[in-house]
Structure formats: structure tokens, C-alpha cells
């Protein structure tokens, strides 16, 4: 059994993203008083997700920039991308979650091949991905 499984958190942690970018839709954003003297924090919940996310000032400012509004109620229903990374904290590198806008698909559509032309299946076999 994993320690995080034994003591699950109701708040999102970096390891919950499993190393991937995750697109979410903000369901609610509110200030919550956290236990154990942690004070009032901004907390976001997401559509279809069980865990809430404690939003620090850096991430709040980034969300405001990405969504082009400082009004928290305007964030509700908006899509953002959460991604795991690292940051310096008290002289150490620590895991963290950051936010960015969802990238628009800019890849050009390939023209459809006529059914009569054969497909070269071994093209690019030496490419490692």
C-alpha cells in the first residue's frame, strides 16, 4: 500500500497528475479556511474531478492572465491546463503544479490519400518514437 493511499488528501497534489498535462474546467473558485493554522486560501474545484486545488498567488495570477480577467466569478466554466513541474522553495527544488492556457490545435490537416494509392508502411521505421 502506498502512503498516499493510506492517507488520501482531498486536495490535488503534483503526483495526482501522473506526470501529464491535465485539461480541466473550473467549476467553482472560493476562499476557504484551512485547518491547522494554514489560514484562508483560494481553492478551485473542477468539473468531473474529485479533488480540489489550493491555488497559490503565482497560479492565481497566471489564471487571471490566461483567462484575461481578475474577476474570480469569470473563471467558472473556463478551461485551463494543469501541469507538473518544479520550482525553488526555500533553497530546494520541489514539485509543484502550474497552469497554462490550452493550446489551440495548429497542426495542418493532411490531405486524404486516394484509396487507389498504396500506403508505405515502413516509412520512418528508424524514427525512435
PDB file of N, CA and C in Angstrom, residues 19-85:
ATOM      1  N   UNK A  19       2.499  12.940 -13.983  1.00  0.00           N
ATOM      2  CA  UNK A  19       3.469  13.393 -14.971  1.00  0.00           C
ATOM      3  C   UNK A  19       2.873  13.974 -16.240  1.00  0.00           C
ATOM      4  N   UNK A  20       1.557  14.161 -16.288  1.00  0.00           N
ATOM      5  CA  UNK A  20       0.894  14.606 -17.520  1.00  0.00           C
ATOM      6  C   UNK A  20       0.258  15.981 -17.351  1.00  0.00           C
ATOM      7  N   UNK A  21       0.065  16.654 -18.467  1.00  0.00           N
ATOM      8  CA  UNK A  21      -0.770  17.850 -18.513  1.00  0.00           C
ATOM      9  C   UNK A  21      -2.220  17.386 -18.410  1.00  0.00           C
ATOM     10  N   UNK A  22      -3.031  18.103 -17.644  1.00  0.00           N
ATOM     11  CA  UNK A  22      -4.437  17.738 -17.490  1.00  0.00           C
ATOM     12  C   UNK A  22      -5.299  18.974 -17.751  1.00  0.00           C
ATOM     13  N   UNK A  23      -6.173  18.868 -18.729  1.00  0.00           N
ATOM     14  CA  UNK A  23      -7.104  19.945 -19.038  1.00  0.00           C
ATOM     15  C   UNK A  23      -8.310  19.820 -18.122  1.00  0.00           C
ATOM     16  N   UNK A  24      -8.666  20.923 -17.463  1.00  0.00           N
ATOM     17  CA  UNK A  24      -9.781  20.934 -16.530  1.00  0.00           C
ATOM     18  C   UNK A  24     -10.684  22.135 -16.816  1.00  0.00           C
ATOM     19  N   UNK A  25     -11.926  22.027 -16.375  1.00  0.00           N
ATOM     20  CA  UNK A  25     -12.875  23.135 -16.447  1.00  0.00           C
ATOM     21  C   UNK A  25     -13.161  23.563 -15.008  1.00  0.00           C
ATOM     22  N   UNK A  26     -12.960  24.840 -14.726  1.00  0.00           N
ATOM     23  CA  UNK A  26     -13.183  25.355 -13.377  1.00  0.00           C
ATOM     24  C   UNK A  26     -14.679  25.322 -13.076  1.00  0.00           C
ATOM     25  N   UNK A  27     -15.020  24.620 -11.994  1.00  0.00           N
ATOM     26  CA  UNK A  27     -16.416  24.511 -11.563  1.00  0.00           C
ATOM     27  C   UNK A  27     -16.757  25.587 -10.537  1.00  0.00           C
ATOM     28  N   UNK A  28     -15.808  25.854  -9.624  1.00  0.00           N
ATOM     29  CA  UNK A  28     -16.006  26.874  -8.596  1.00  0.00           C
ATOM     30  C   UNK A  28     -14.646  27.352  -8.114  1.00  0.00           C
ATOM     31  N   UNK A  29     -14.623  28.574  -7.611  1.00  0.00           N
ATOM     32  CA  UNK A  29     -13.403  29.130  -7.018  1.00  0.00           C
ATOM     33  C   UNK A  29     -13.843  29.945  -5.802  1.00  0.00           C
ATOM     34  N   UNK A  30     -13.275  29.624  -4.640  1.00  0.00           N
ATOM     35  CA  UNK A  30     -13.694  30.309  -3.420  1.00  0.00           C
ATOM     36  C   UNK A  30     -12.565  30.343  -2.403  1.00  0.00           C
ATOM     37  N   UNK A  31     -12.697  31.246  -1.434  1.00  0.00           N
ATOM     38  CA  UNK A  31     -11.738  31.271  -0.343  1.00  0.00           C
ATOM     39  C   UNK A  31     -12.237  30.349   0.756  1.00  0.00           C
ATOM     40  N   UNK A  32     -11.329  29.517   1.259  1.00  0.00           N
ATOM     41  CA  UNK A  32     -11.664  28.518   2.261  1.00  0.00           C
ATOM     42  C   UNK A  32     -10.688  28.660   3.413  1.00  0.00           C
ATOM     43  N   UNK A  33     -11.168  28.506   4.639  1.00  0.00           N
ATOM     44  CA  UNK A  33     -10.281  28.486   5.796  1.00  0.00           C
ATOM     45  C   UNK A  33      -9.794  27.062   5.990  1.00  0.00           C
ATOM     46  N   UNK A  34      -8.498  26.877   5.881  1.00  0.00           N
ATOM     47  CA  UNK A  34      -7.903  25.548   6.025  1.00  0.00           C
ATOM     48  C   UNK A  34      -7.572  25.285   7.490  1.00  0.00           C
ATOM     49  N   UNK A  35      -7.548  24.011   7.873  1.00  0.00           N
ATOM     50  CA  UNK A  35      -7.257  23.664   9.273  1.00  0.00           C
ATOM     51  C   UNK A  35      -5.787  23.860   9.627  1.00  0.00           C
ATOM     52  N   UNK A  36      -5.515  23.713  10.901  1.00  0.00           N
ATOM     53  CA  UNK A  36      -4.152  23.719  11.441  1.00  0.00           C
ATOM     54  C   UNK A  36      -3.406  25.014  11.154  1.00  0.00           C
ATOM     55  N   UNK A  37      -4.106  26.137  11.267  1.00  0.00           N
ATOM     56  CA  UNK A  37      -3.464  27.437  11.155  1.00  0.00           C
ATOM     57  C   UNK A  37      -2.945  27.800   9.779  1.00  0.00           C
ATOM     58  N   UNK A  38      -3.437  27.116   8.737  1.00  0.00           N
ATOM     59  CA  UNK A  38      -2.968  27.410   7.382  1.00  0.00           C
ATOM     60  C   UNK A  38      -3.630  28.650   6.797  1.00  0.00           C
ATOM     61  N   UNK A  39      -4.639  29.179   7.500  1.00  0.00           N
ATOM     62  CA  UNK A  39      -5.278  30.419   7.071  1.00  0.00           C
ATOM     63  C   UNK A  39      -6.272  30.223   5.941  1.00  0.00           C
ATOM     64  N   UNK A  40      -6.663  31.363   5.339  1.00  0.00           N
ATOM     65  CA  UNK A  40      -7.619  31.348   4.228  1.00  0.00           C
ATOM     66  C   UNK A  40      -6.849  31.222   2.919  1.00  0.00           C
ATOM     67  N   UNK A  41      -7.314  30.308   2.091  1.00  0.00           N
ATOM     68  CA  UNK A  41      -6.668  30.052   0.799  1.00  0.00           C
ATOM     69  C   UNK A  41      -7.719  30.037  -0.295  1.00  0.00           C
ATOM     70  N   UNK A  42      -7.282  30.342  -1.489  1.00  0.00           N
ATOM     71  CA  UNK A  42      -8.137  30.244  -2.664  1.00  0.00           C
ATOM     72  C   UNK A  42      -8.150  28.785  -3.102  1.00  0.00           C
ATOM     73  N   UNK A  43      -9.341  28.219  -3.308  1.00  0.00           N
ATOM     74  CA  UNK A  43      -9.473  26.810  -3.668  1.00  0.00           C
ATOM     75  C   UNK A  43     -10.357  26.702  -4.913  1.00  0.00           C
ATOM     76  N   UNK A  44      -9.870  25.944  -5.884  1.00  0.00           N
ATOM     77  CA  UNK A  44     -10.628  25.704  -7.121  1.00  0.00           C
ATOM     78  C   UNK A  44     -11.111  24.267  -7.133  1.00  0.00           C
ATOM     79  N   UNK A  45     -12.335  24.081  -7.606  1.00  0.00           N
ATOM     80  CA  UNK A  45     -12.832  22.737  -7.884  1.00  0.00           C
ATOM     81  C   UNK A  45     -13.059  22.652  -9.390  1.00  0.00           C
ATOM     82  N   UNK A  46     -13.007  21.424  -9.905  1.00  0.00           N
ATOM     83  CA  UNK A  46     -13.072  21.211 -11.338  1.00  0.00           C
ATOM     84  C   UNK A  46     -14.186  20.241 -11.695  1.00  0.00           C
ATOM     85  N   UNK A  47     -14.809  20.499 -12.812  1.00  0.00           N
ATOM     86  CA  UNK A  47     -15.898  19.660 -13.312  1.00  0.00           C
ATOM     87  C   UNK A  47     -15.403  18.222 -13.482  1.00  0.00           C
ATOM     88  N   UNK A  48     -16.101  17.278 -12.857  1.00  0.00           N
ATOM     89  CA  UNK A  48     -15.792  15.864 -13.010  1.00  0.00           C
ATOM     90  C   UNK A  48     -14.569  15.381 -12.242  1.00  0.00           C
ATOM     91  N   UNK A  49     -13.993  16.219 -11.391  1.00  0.00           N
ATOM     92  CA  UNK A  49     -12.794  15.830 -10.634  1.00  0.00           C
ATOM     93  C   UNK A  49     -13.118  15.805  -9.145  1.00  0.00           C
ATOM     94  N   UNK A  50     -12.587  14.804  -8.442  1.00  0.00           N
ATOM     95  CA  UNK A  50     -12.889  14.629  -7.023  1.00  0.00           C
ATOM     96  C   UNK A  50     -12.098  15.581  -6.130  1.00  0.00           C
ATOM     97  N   UNK A  51     -10.886  15.919  -6.525  1.00  0.00           N
ATOM     98  CA  UNK A  51     -10.034  16.731  -5.659  1.00  0.00           C
ATOM     99  C   UNK A  51     -10.074  18.205  -6.034  1.00  0.00           C
ATOM    100  N   UNK A  52     -10.044  19.038  -4.986  1.00  0.00           N
ATOM    101  CA  UNK A  52      -9.945  20.482  -5.165  1.00  0.00           C
ATOM    102  C   UNK A  52      -8.460  20.848  -5.220  1.00  0.00           C
ATOM    103  N   UNK A  53      -8.164  22.068  -5.663  1.00  0.00           N
ATOM    104  CA  UNK A  53      -6.775  22.523  -5.806  1.00  0.00           C
ATOM    105  C   UNK A  53      -6.599  23.819  -5.035  1.00  0.00           C
ATOM    106  N   UNK A  54      -5.629  23.851  -4.140  1.00  0.00           N
ATOM    107  CA  UNK A  54      -5.294  25.072  -3.415  1.00  0.00           C
ATOM    108  C   UNK A  54      -4.458  25.931  -4.371  1.00  0.00           C
ATOM    109  N   UNK A  55      -4.995  27.093  -4.715  1.00  0.00           N
ATOM    110  CA  UNK A  55      -4.381  27.959  -5.728  1.00  0.00           C
ATOM    111  C   UNK A  55      -3.530  29.016  -5.032  1.00  0.00           C
ATOM    112  N   UNK A  56      -2.212  28.955  -5.248  1.00  0.00           N
ATOM    113  CA  UNK A  56      -1.347  29.974  -4.658  1.00  0.00           C
ATOM    114  C   UNK A  56      -1.389  31.253  -5.496  1.00  0.00           C
ATOM    115  N   UNK A  57      -0.719  32.291  -5.014  1.00  0.00           N
ATOM    116  CA  UNK A  57      -0.779  33.584  -5.695  1.00  0.00           C
ATOM    117  C   UNK A  57      -0.174  33.523  -7.095  1.00  0.00           C
ATOM    118  N   UNK A  58       0.920  32.795  -7.268  1.00  0.00           N
ATOM    119  CA  UNK A  58       1.543  32.664  -8.593  1.00  0.00           C
ATOM    120  C   UNK A  58       0.560  32.056  -9.578  1.00  0.00           C
ATOM    121  N   UNK A  59      -0.088  30.963  -9.192  1.00  0.00           N
ATOM    122  CA  UNK A  59      -1.048  30.306 -10.080  1.00  0.00           C
ATOM    123  C   UNK A  59      -2.297  31.160 -10.288  1.00  0.00           C
ATOM    124  N   UNK A  60      -2.756  31.862  -9.249  1.00  0.00           N
ATOM    125  CA  UNK A  60      -3.914  32.742  -9.404  1.00  0.00           C
ATOM    126  C   UNK A  60      -3.614  33.846 -10.418  1.00  0.00           C
ATOM    127  N   UNK A  61      -2.430  34.434 -10.320  1.00  0.00           N
ATOM    128  CA  UNK A  61      -2.045  35.475 -11.283  1.00  0.00           C
ATOM    129  C   UNK A  61      -1.953  34.910 -12.699  1.00  0.00           C
ATOM    130  N   UNK A  62      -1.463  33.690 -12.830  1.00  0.00           N
ATOM    131  CA  UNK A  62      -1.365  33.066 -14.154  1.00  0.00           C
ATOM    132  C   UNK A  62      -2.754  32.787 -14.717  1.00  0.00           C
ATOM    133  N   UNK A  63      -3.662  32.280 -13.879  1.00  0.00           N
ATOM    134  CA  UNK A  63      -5.030  32.034 -14.345  1.00  0.00           C
ATOM    135  C   UNK A  63      -5.663  33.350 -14.806  1.00  0.00           C
ATOM    136  N   UNK A  64      -5.479  34.414 -14.030  1.00  0.00           N
ATOM    137  CA  UNK A  64      -6.035  35.719 -14.396  1.00  0.00           C
ATOM    138  C   UNK A  64      -5.493  36.173 -15.751  1.00  0.00           C
ATOM    139  N   UNK A  65      -4.196  35.950 -15.989  1.00  0.00           N
ATOM    140  CA  UNK A  65      -3.584  36.327 -17.259  1.00  0.00           C
ATOM    141  C   UNK A  65      -4.121  35.461 -18.400  1.00  0.00           C
ATOM    142  N   UNK A  66      -4.171  34.148 -18.178  1.00  0.00           N
ATOM    143  CA  UNK A  66      -4.632  33.209 -19.202  1.00  0.00           C
ATOM    144  C   UNK A  66      -6.085  33.484 -19.588  1.00  0.00           C
ATOM    145  N   UNK A  67      -6.917  33.768 -18.588  1.00  0.00           N
ATOM    146  CA  UNK A  67      -8.343  33.982 -18.840  1.00  0.00           C
ATOM    147  C   UNK A  67      -8.678  35.453 -19.084  1.00  0.00           C
ATOM    148  N   UNK A  68      -7.665  36.299 -18.952  1.00  0.00           N
ATOM    149  CA  UNK A  68      -7.810  37.728 -19.232  1.00  0.00           C
ATOM    150  C   UNK A  68      -8.845  38.405 -18.330  1.00  0.00           C
ATOM    151  N   UNK A  69      -8.888  37.957 -17.047  1.00  0.00           N
ATOM    152  CA  UNK A  69      -9.777  38.600 -16.084  1.00  0.00           C
ATOM    153  C   UNK A  69      -9.306  38.316 -14.659  1.00  0.00           C
ATOM    154  N   UNK A  70      -9.395  39.358 -13.819  1.00  0.00           N
ATOM    155  CA  UNK A  70      -9.097  39.214 -12.393  1.00  0.00           C
ATOM    156  C   UNK A  70     -10.339  38.836 -11.595  1.00  0.00           C
ATOM    157  N   UNK A  71     -11.493  38.805 -12.223  1.00  0.00           N
ATOM    158  CA  UNK A  71     -12.750  38.503 -11.538  1.00  0.00           C
ATOM    159  C   UNK A  71     -12.922  36.995 -11.395  1.00  0.00           C
ATOM    160  N   UNK A  72     -12.881  36.520 -10.166  1.00  0.00           N
ATOM    161  CA  UNK A  72     -12.932  35.082  -9.907  1.00  0.00           C
ATOM    162  C   UNK A  72     -14.185  34.429 -10.473  1.00  0.00           C
ATOM    163  N   UNK A  73     -15.323  35.110 -10.389  1.00  0.00           N
ATOM    164  CA  UNK A  73     -16.557  34.503 -10.904  1.00  0.00           C
ATOM    165  C   UNK A  73     -16.499  34.295 -12.415  1.00  0.00           C
ATOM    166  N   UNK A  74     -15.650  35.063 -13.113  1.00  0.00           N
ATOM    167  CA  UNK A  74     -15.492  34.878 -14.560  1.00  0.00           C
ATOM    168  C   UNK A  74     -14.654  33.644 -14.898  1.00  0.00           C
ATOM    169  N   UNK A  75     -13.966  33.089 -13.914  1.00  0.00           N
ATOM    170  CA  UNK A  75     -13.151  31.898 -14.147  1.00  0.00           C
ATOM    171  C   UNK A  75     -14.013  30.642 -14.260  1.00  0.00           C
ATOM    172  N   UNK A  76     -15.174  30.662 -13.633  1.00  0.00           N
ATOM    173  CA  UNK A  76     -16.053  29.488 -13.603  1.00  0.00           C
ATOM    174  C   UNK A  76     -16.496  29.144 -15.030  1.00  0.00           C
ATOM    175  N   UNK A  77     -16.351  27.861 -15.373  1.00  0.00           N
ATOM    176  CA  UNK A  77     -16.715  27.380 -16.702  1.00  0.00           C
ATOM    177  C   UNK A  77     -15.583  27.477 -17.709  1.00  0.00           C
ATOM    178  N   UNK A  78     -14.455  28.049 -17.306  1.00  0.00           N
ATOM    179  CA  UNK A  78     -13.329  28.221 -18.218  1.00  0.00           C
ATOM    180  C   UNK A  78     -12.372  27.025 -18.140  1.00  0.00           C
ATOM    181  N   UNK A  79     -11.728  26.750 -19.251  1.00  0.00           N
ATOM    182  CA  UNK A  79     -10.811  25.618 -19.384  1.00  0.00           C
ATOM    183  C   UNK A  79      -9.372  26.101 -19.215  1.00  0.00           C
ATOM    184  N   UNK A  80      -8.609  25.375 -18.394  1.00  0.00           N
ATOM    185  CA  UNK A  80      -7.191  25.633 -18.210  1.00  0.00           C
ATOM    186  C   UNK A  80      -6.459  24.302 -18.227  1.00  0.00           C
ATOM    187  N   UNK A  81      -5.138  24.353 -18.303  1.00  0.00           N
ATOM    188  CA  UNK A  81      -4.322  23.144 -18.274  1.00  0.00           C
ATOM    189  C   UNK A  81      -3.439  23.194 -17.034  1.00  0.00           C
ATOM    190  N   UNK A  82      -3.496  22.140 -16.226  1.00  0.00           N
ATOM    191  CA  UNK A  82      -2.609  21.977 -15.076  1.00  0.00           C
ATOM    192  C   UNK A  82      -1.478  21.064 -15.505  1.00  0.00           C
ATOM    193  N   UNK A  83      -0.255  21.396 -15.082  1.00  0.00           N
ATOM    194  CA  UNK A  83       0.871  20.533 -15.437  1.00  0.00           C
ATOM    195  C   UNK A  83       1.877  20.465 -14.291  1.00  0.00           C
ATOM    196  N   UNK A  84       2.521  19.320 -14.137  1.00  0.00           N
ATOM    197  CA  UNK A  84       3.516  19.166 -13.071  1.00  0.00           C
ATOM    198  C   UNK A  84       4.866  19.731 -13.512  1.00  0.00           C
ATOM    199  N   UNK A  85       5.538  20.366 -12.574  1.00  0.00           N
ATOM    200  CA  UNK A  85       6.874  20.886 -12.840  1.00  0.00           C
ATOM    201  C   UNK A  85       7.599  21.025 -11.505  1.00  0.00           C
TER     202      UNK A  85
END
